[in-house]
Short mmCIF file of C-alpha atoms in Angstrom, two decimals:
data_model
loop_
_atom_site.label_atom_id
_atom_site.label_comp_id
_atom_site.label_asym_id
_atom_site.label_seq_id
_atom_site.Cartn_x
_atom_site.Cartn_y
_atom_site.Cartn_z
CA THR A 1 11.65 16.61 -0.55
CA ALA A 2 9.37 17.09 -3.55
CA LEU A 3 10.83 19.33 -6.23
CA PRO A 4 8.48 22.07 -7.49
CA GLY A 5 6.72 21.08 -10.70
CA ALA A 6 7.82 17.42 -10.55
CA GLN A 7 4.35 15.88 -10.80
CA GLU A 8 3.26 18.29 -13.52
CA PHE A 9 6.51 17.57 -15.37
CA LEU A 10 5.77 13.84 -15.37
CA LEU A 11 2.28 14.50 -16.73
CA LEU A 12 3.57 16.74 -19.52
CA ARG A 13 6.28 14.24 -20.39
CA ARG A 14 3.64 11.52 -20.75
CA ILE A 15 1.65 13.79 -23.08
CA ARG A 16 4.79 14.53 -25.08
CA ASP A 17 5.55 10.84 -25.46
CA ALA A 18 2.04 10.24 -26.78
CA ALA A 19 2.31 13.19 -29.16
CA THR A 20 5.63 12.01 -30.59
CA SER A 21 4.80 8.29 -30.73
CA GLY A 22 3.43 8.46 -34.27
CA ARG A 23 0.30 6.63 -33.16
CA TRP A 24 -2.03 9.64 -32.97
CA GLU A 25 -2.89 12.19 -35.63
CA ARG A 26 -3.69 14.85 -33.06
CA ILE A 27 -3.45 15.20 -29.28
CA ILE A 28 -5.88 17.56 -27.52
CA VAL A 29 -5.03 18.55 -23.95
CA ASP A 30 -7.93 20.07 -22.02
CA LEU A 31 -6.63 22.23 -19.16
CA SER A 32 -10.02 23.39 -17.91
CA GLY A 33 -9.81 21.05 -14.92
CA THR A 34 -6.61 22.58 -13.55
CA GLY A 35 -6.57 25.40 -11.04
CA ASP A 36 -3.99 27.38 -13.00
CA PRO A 37 -3.23 26.10 -16.52
CA PHE A 38 -0.27 28.46 -16.92
CA ALA A 39 1.33 27.08 -13.76
CA LEU A 40 1.02 23.58 -15.23
CA LEU A 41 2.63 24.65 -18.50
CA ARG A 42 5.42 26.42 -16.61
CA ALA A 43 6.27 23.29 -14.59
CA PRO A 44 9.26 22.20 -16.76
CA THR A 45 10.84 25.64 -16.28
CA LEU A 46 10.34 25.52 -12.50
CA LEU A 47 11.75 22.00 -12.24
CA ALA A 48 14.77 22.78 -14.41
CA THR A 49 15.50 25.87 -12.29
CA ALA A 50 15.22 23.89 -9.04
CA VAL A 51 17.52 21.15 -10.32
CA GLU A 52 20.10 23.67 -11.48
CA ARG A 53 20.09 25.44 -8.12
CA LEU A 54 20.38 22.23 -6.09
CA TRP A 55 23.05 20.60 -8.27
CA PRO A 56 24.41 22.87 -11.04
CA ARG A 57 25.29 21.12 -14.27
CA HIS A 58 29.02 21.92 -14.16
CA ARG A 59 29.23 20.49 -10.64
CA ARG A 60 27.31 17.30 -11.31
CA LEU A 61 29.36 16.53 -14.43
CA ALA A 62 32.60 17.15 -12.56
CA GLU A 63 31.56 15.07 -9.53
CA ALA A 64 30.29 12.25 -11.74
CA SER A 65 33.68 12.01 -13.44
CA GLU A 66 35.50 11.97 -10.11
CA LYS A 67 33.09 9.68 -8.20
CA PRO A 68 31.80 6.69 -10.18
CA ALA A 69 29.11 6.09 -7.53
CA LEU A 70 27.49 9.38 -8.58
CA ALA A 71 27.59 8.67 -12.32
CA HIS A 72 24.14 7.01 -12.48
CA LEU A 73 22.54 9.72 -10.37
CA ALA A 74 24.12 12.46 -12.48
CA ALA A 75 22.94 10.73 -15.66
CA ALA A 76 19.37 10.56 -14.31
CA VAL A 77 19.39 14.25 -13.36
CA GLU A 78 20.85 15.13 -16.75
CA ALA A 79 18.03 13.22 -18.46
CA ILE A 80 15.42 15.14 -16.44
CA SER A 81 17.09 18.43 -17.37
CA ARG A 82 17.07 17.49 -21.07
CA ASP A 83 13.40 16.53 -20.87
CA CYS A 84 12.60 19.89 -19.28
CA ASP A 85 14.32 21.70 -22.16
CA ASP A 86 12.55 19.46 -24.67
CA LEU A 87 9.14 20.19 -23.14
CA ARG A 88 9.76 23.93 -23.06
CA GLU A 89 10.75 23.86 -26.71
CA LEU A 90 7.74 21.70 -27.64
CA LEU A 91 5.17 23.90 -25.87
CA THR A 92 6.36 26.97 -27.78
CA ASP A 93 6.87 25.30 -31.17
CA PRO A 94 4.26 26.85 -33.53
CA THR A 95 4.81 24.19 -36.17
CA VAL A 96 3.36 21.39 -34.02
CA VAL A 97 1.42 23.10 -31.20
CA ALA A 98 -1.67 25.31 -31.32
CA ALA A 99 -2.98 26.93 -28.13
CA HIS A 100 -6.63 27.93 -27.73
CA LEU A 101 -7.98 30.23 -25.02
CA VAL A 102 -11.56 29.48 -23.94
CA LEU A 103 -13.44 32.19 -22.02
CA GLY A 104 -16.94 32.61 -20.72
CA ALA A 105 -19.16 35.20 -22.37
CA GLY A 106 -19.85 37.11 -19.16
CA GLU A 107 -18.10 39.88 -17.28
CA ARG A 108 -15.71 37.40 -15.65
CA GLY A 109 -14.45 36.30 -19.05
CA ARG A 110 -13.94 39.91 -20.13
CA ARG A 111 -11.92 40.65 -16.98
CA GLN A 112 -9.75 37.54 -17.39
CA LEU A 113 -9.01 38.15 -21.06
CA PRO A 114 -6.21 40.78 -20.83
CA GLU A 115 -4.22 38.87 -18.22
CA HIS A 116 -4.53 35.52 -20.00
CA LEU A 117 -3.40 37.03 -23.31
CA ALA A 118 -0.46 38.77 -21.63
CA VAL A 119 0.73 35.55 -19.94
CA ALA A 120 0.37 33.60 -23.20
CA GLU A 121 2.57 36.21 -24.92
CA LEU A 122 5.13 36.10 -22.11
CA MET A 123 5.36 32.30 -22.27
CA GLY A 124 5.47 32.30 -26.06
CA LEU A 125 2.53 29.88 -26.33
CA PRO A 126 1.49 29.69 -30.02
CA LEU A 127 -2.03 31.07 -29.59
CA ARG A 128 -4.26 30.27 -32.56
CA SER A 129 -7.74 31.17 -31.37
CA VAL A 130 -9.88 32.69 -28.64
CA LEU A 131 -13.16 30.83 -28.12
CA VAL A 132 -15.96 32.71 -26.35
CA ASN A 133 -18.40 30.28 -24.75
CA ALA A 134 -21.91 31.67 -25.09
CA GLY A 135 -23.51 28.40 -23.99
CA ALA A 136 -22.78 28.63 -20.26
CA GLY A 137 -25.48 30.89 -18.90
CA ARG A 138 -26.47 31.94 -22.44
CA LEU A 139 -24.84 35.36 -21.99
CA ASP A 140 -24.14 37.95 -24.67
CA PRO A 141 -20.68 37.15 -26.13
CA VAL A 142 -20.27 40.48 -27.99
CA PRO A 143 -18.38 42.40 -25.23
CA VAL A 144 -15.80 39.63 -24.85
CA VAL A 145 -15.44 39.17 -28.61
CA THR A 146 -14.97 42.91 -29.12
CA ALA A 147 -12.39 43.12 -26.33
CA ALA A 148 -10.45 40.16 -27.76
CA GLU A 149 -10.38 41.64 -31.26
CA GLN A 150 -9.04 44.91 -29.83
CA LEU A 151 -6.35 43.29 -27.69
CA LEU A 152 -5.01 40.72 -30.15
CA PRO A 153 -2.09 41.91 -32.30
CA VAL A 154 -3.02 42.89 -35.85
CA ASP A 155 -1.17 40.88 -38.50
CA PRO A 156 -0.91 42.64 -41.90
CA GLY A 157 -0.86 39.25 -43.61
CA GLY A 158 -4.15 38.19 -42.06
CA ALA A 159 -2.52 35.56 -39.83
CA GLY A 160 -2.56 35.51 -36.06
CA PRO A 161 -5.12 34.34 -33.49
CA MET A 162 -8.78 34.24 -34.52
CA VAL A 163 -11.81 34.96 -32.34
CA HIS A 164 -14.80 32.60 -32.47
CA THR A 165 -18.09 32.38 -30.61
CA VAL A 166 -19.33 28.98 -29.47
CA ALA A 167 -23.13 29.16 -29.47
CA ALA A 168 -25.34 27.24 -27.09
CA ALA A 169 -26.18 23.72 -28.24
CA ASP A 170 -29.71 22.42 -28.60
CA GLY A 171 -30.34 19.90 -25.87
CA GLU A 172 -28.07 18.48 -23.18
CA LEU A 173 -24.45 17.56 -23.93
CA ASP A 174 -24.66 14.46 -21.78
CA ARG A 175 -22.78 12.16 -24.15
CA LEU A 176 -19.46 12.57 -25.89
CA ALA A 177 -20.97 12.12 -29.35
CA ARG A 178 -23.28 15.08 -28.77
CA LEU A 179 -20.31 17.44 -28.49
CA ARG A 180 -20.38 17.49 -32.28
CA ARG A 181 -23.42 19.74 -32.01
CA LEU A 182 -21.12 22.55 -30.90
CA GLN A 183 -19.36 22.51 -34.29
CA VAL A 184 -16.13 23.87 -32.83
CA ASP A 185 -13.18 24.07 -35.20
CA LEU A 186 -9.78 24.27 -33.54
CA PRO A 187 -7.32 25.83 -36.01
CA LYS A 188 -4.21 23.76 -36.58
CA PRO A 189 -0.64 24.99 -36.00
CA ASP A 190 0.35 27.61 -38.56
CA GLY A 191 4.09 27.92 -37.85
CA GLN A 192 3.81 31.55 -36.71
CA PRO A 193 5.60 32.20 -33.37
CA TYR A 194 3.73 34.24 -30.79
CA GLY A 195 4.80 36.67 -28.07
CA SER A 196 8.25 35.95 -26.67
CA GLY A 197 8.48 33.02 -29.08
CA ALA A 198 8.93 35.64 -31.81
CA LEU A 199 11.49 37.79 -30.00
CA ALA A 200 13.81 39.83 -32.21
CA VAL A 201 17.47 40.72 -31.58
CA GLY A 202 19.41 43.40 -33.39
CA ARG A 203 22.08 46.09 -33.08
CA VAL A 204 20.47 49.51 -32.84
CA SER A 205 23.60 51.66 -32.67
CA GLY A 206 27.38 51.73 -32.30
CA GLU A 207 30.13 49.33 -33.24
CA GLY A 208 32.32 46.94 -31.28
CA LEU A 209 32.37 47.68 -27.54
CA ASP A 210 30.17 50.74 -28.13
CA SER A 211 27.39 48.62 -29.63
CA VAL A 212 23.87 48.73 -28.26
CA PHE A 213 21.76 45.61 -28.85
CA GLU A 214 18.01 45.36 -28.42
CA LEU A 215 15.85 42.38 -27.52
CA SER A 216 12.12 42.90 -28.14
CA TRP A 217 8.81 41.10 -28.57
CA GLN A 218 5.09 41.87 -28.65
CA GLN A 219 3.95 42.03 -25.03
CA SER A 220 0.70 43.45 -23.69
CA LEU A 221 0.64 44.83 -20.14
CA PRO A 222 -2.78 44.82 -18.46
CA GLU A 223 -1.13 46.39 -15.38
CA PRO A 224 1.96 48.39 -16.48
CA ASP A 225 2.86 49.24 -12.87
CA ARG A 226 3.34 45.53 -12.11
CA LEU A 227 5.93 44.94 -14.84
CA GLU A 228 9.19 43.73 -13.31
CA LEU A 229 12.45 42.84 -15.04
CA GLY A 230 15.49 41.07 -13.65
CA ARG A 231 18.50 39.07 -14.75
CA SER A 232 19.71 35.68 -13.53
CA GLY A 233 22.63 34.22 -15.46
CA ASP A 234 21.51 33.53 -19.01
CA ASP A 235 17.84 34.22 -18.23
CA LEU A 236 15.86 37.43 -18.36
CA LEU A 237 13.25 37.31 -15.58
CA VAL A 238 10.01 39.02 -16.61
CA THR A 239 6.98 39.50 -14.36
CA VAL A 240 3.65 40.50 -15.92
CA SER A 241 0.55 40.91 -13.74
CA GLY A 242 2.23 38.90 -10.98
CA PHE A 243 3.21 36.02 -13.30
CA ARG A 244 6.98 35.52 -13.44
CA HIS A 245 8.65 33.71 -16.30
CA PRO A 246 12.29 33.39 -17.45
CA ILE A 247 13.22 34.21 -21.04
CA ARG A 248 16.41 32.45 -22.17
CA LEU A 249 18.73 35.06 -23.67
CA PRO A 250 20.14 34.49 -27.18
CA SER A 251 23.83 33.63 -27.13
CA VAL A 252 24.90 37.04 -28.47
CA LEU A 253 23.44 38.74 -25.36
CA ARG A 254 24.62 36.38 -22.63
CA ARG A 255 27.90 38.21 -22.15
CA CYS A 256 26.27 41.62 -22.26
CA ARG A 257 24.83 43.73 -19.46
CA VAL A 258 21.38 45.27 -19.40
CA SER A 259 21.45 49.02 -20.03
CA GLY A 260 17.76 49.91 -20.18
CA ALA A 261 14.23 48.91 -21.13
CA ASP A 262 11.12 50.45 -22.68
CA TRP A 263 7.55 49.48 -23.43
CA ASP A 264 5.91 51.26 -26.33
CA ALA A 265 3.02 50.49 -28.68
CA GLY A 266 2.56 47.07 -27.11
CA ARG A 267 6.20 46.03 -27.57
CA LEU A 268 8.67 45.37 -24.75
CA SER A 269 12.29 46.25 -25.58
CA ILE A 270 15.39 45.59 -23.47
CA ARG A 271 18.74 47.11 -24.40
CA PHE A 272 22.15 45.49 -23.85
CA THR A 273 25.75 46.68 -24.11
CA PRO A 274 28.91 44.52 -24.29
CA ASP A 275 30.46 43.68 -20.93
#
């Protein structure tokens, strides 16, 4: 039986190995050929969840110690689980990764923009730029650029994702060298976390067992009625526009119960009380 996300996990692990080999100055991963790039990037999370459900870590460690024949299998599964955690951490690390969203300049690009930005925030992908492609079809990029500038969070320090227009090139781009005509500059990682990667935790009221803690991050909601929240062990399950993604709870909240949630001014807040 094929585990969900296994093939995508192997691909991402190969990319990670290349990125950490020290051989390359920069690795660029083009996801335009995938049906759903967010599903590909979520593969390590899906695989880790499937492995944990089929053979929970506490069980495989206990059985490996009791049955030497299972020790090698348990070690292999443990290595896969560690690689999944490593990939999830790498993909959301703003010091080494920069994500760039490329959209067409037409109406389709404008419609896709809110959902793509919301999913990037939910996954904590370190978004550095939005590139509006005015070359395909030579459409007017202004509506998409304006919408992106309105939807992106405003950073008082001038940081945050930038919006650029990629103009149509003169002549055919039929050779790799001619891509230079586009003069596209992909901003490098800036170390600023994005979306759920910048979640904040704090006590908002009370003391001791009467304390109320709050977990919050910047989260846009293109379809507020489709927001869903759930809890599974140490994970907060968040669904935005039909895209479900687990958020690992900080240790201080793992032994707390959820007491409420709000969304206001583009920020999602979940409250917890001690159990």
